[in-house]
Short mmCIF file of C-alpha atoms in Angstrom, two decimals:
data_model
loop_
_atom_site.label_atom_id
_atom_site.label_comp_id
_atom_site.label_asym_id
_atom_site.label_seq_id
_atom_site.Cartn_x
_atom_site.Cartn_y
_atom_site.Cartn_z
CA UNK A 1134 135.06 99.76 96.72
CA UNK A 1135 133.52 102.87 95.66
CA UNK A 1136 129.74 103.59 95.17
CA UNK A 1137 130.21 103.69 91.29
CA UNK A 1138 132.04 100.22 91.03
CA UNK A 1139 128.94 98.93 93.58
CA UNK A 1140 126.49 100.02 91.28
CA UNK A 1141 128.33 98.97 88.37
CA UNK A 1142 128.62 95.31 89.73
CA UNK A 1143 125.19 95.48 90.46
CA UNK A 1144 123.75 95.91 86.76
CA UNK A 1145 126.38 93.23 85.55
CA UNK A 1146 125.02 90.67 87.85
CA UNK A 1147 122.86 87.80 86.21
CA UNK A 1148 118.79 88.24 87.30
CA UNK A 1149 117.26 85.40 88.12
CA UNK A 1150 114.08 84.79 86.23
CA UNK A 1151 110.49 85.27 88.02
CA UNK A 1152 107.50 82.88 88.07
CA UNK A 1153 104.54 84.84 86.89
CA UNK A 1154 101.49 83.17 87.56
CA UNK A 1155 99.05 81.81 90.26
CA UNK A 1156 98.79 77.88 90.40
CA UNK A 1157 97.73 78.39 94.20
CA UNK A 1158 94.98 75.91 95.77
CA UNK A 1159 94.69 78.55 99.16
CA UNK A 1160 91.04 79.46 97.61
CA UNK A 1161 92.45 82.87 96.75
CA UNK A 1162 91.53 84.33 92.80
CA UNK A 1163 94.63 85.08 91.25
CA UNK A 1164 93.47 87.77 89.34
CA UNK A 1165 90.75 89.76 91.72
CA UNK A 1166 92.14 88.33 95.28
CA UNK A 1167 88.93 87.40 96.69
CA UNK A 1168 88.58 83.91 98.93
CA UNK A 1169 86.48 81.30 97.35
CA UNK A 1170 85.80 77.75 97.56
CA UNK A 1171 86.31 76.71 93.81
CA UNK A 1172 88.98 77.88 91.74
CA UNK A 1173 89.46 77.34 87.68
CA UNK A 1174 92.37 76.98 86.32
CA UNK A 1175 93.10 79.58 83.31
CA UNK A 1176 96.13 80.32 80.80
CA UNK A 1177 96.36 83.70 79.60
CA UNK A 1178 99.09 84.00 77.09
CA UNK A 1179 102.04 82.22 78.82
CA UNK A 1180 100.87 82.23 82.56
CA UNK A 1181 98.65 80.16 84.36
CA UNK A 1182 96.04 81.54 86.83
CA UNK A 1183 93.40 80.07 89.17
CA UNK A 1184 90.70 82.09 89.19
CA UNK A 1185 87.10 82.22 90.67
CA UNK A 1186 84.37 81.58 88.86
CA UNK A 1187 83.09 85.21 88.46
CA UNK A 1188 86.45 86.29 86.88
CA UNK A 1189 86.31 82.82 84.60
CA UNK A 1190 82.91 84.34 83.29
CA UNK A 1191 84.61 87.45 82.35
CA UNK A 1192 87.83 86.04 80.77
CA UNK A 1193 85.55 83.46 78.62
CA UNK A 1194 83.17 86.37 77.21
#
């Protein structure tokens, strides 16, 4: 199989869906990345994030 056929095969393959968002409970904000003790759920469009209090106040404005 030559390079052209390999590239065409890759282009035709089905791409797996990617999960977007951050529903973690590790204590890291999904927007700014800082470590905090308390996270708040926030939905942005169809994406769910766990964000810190600082980002929550910004999103509530």
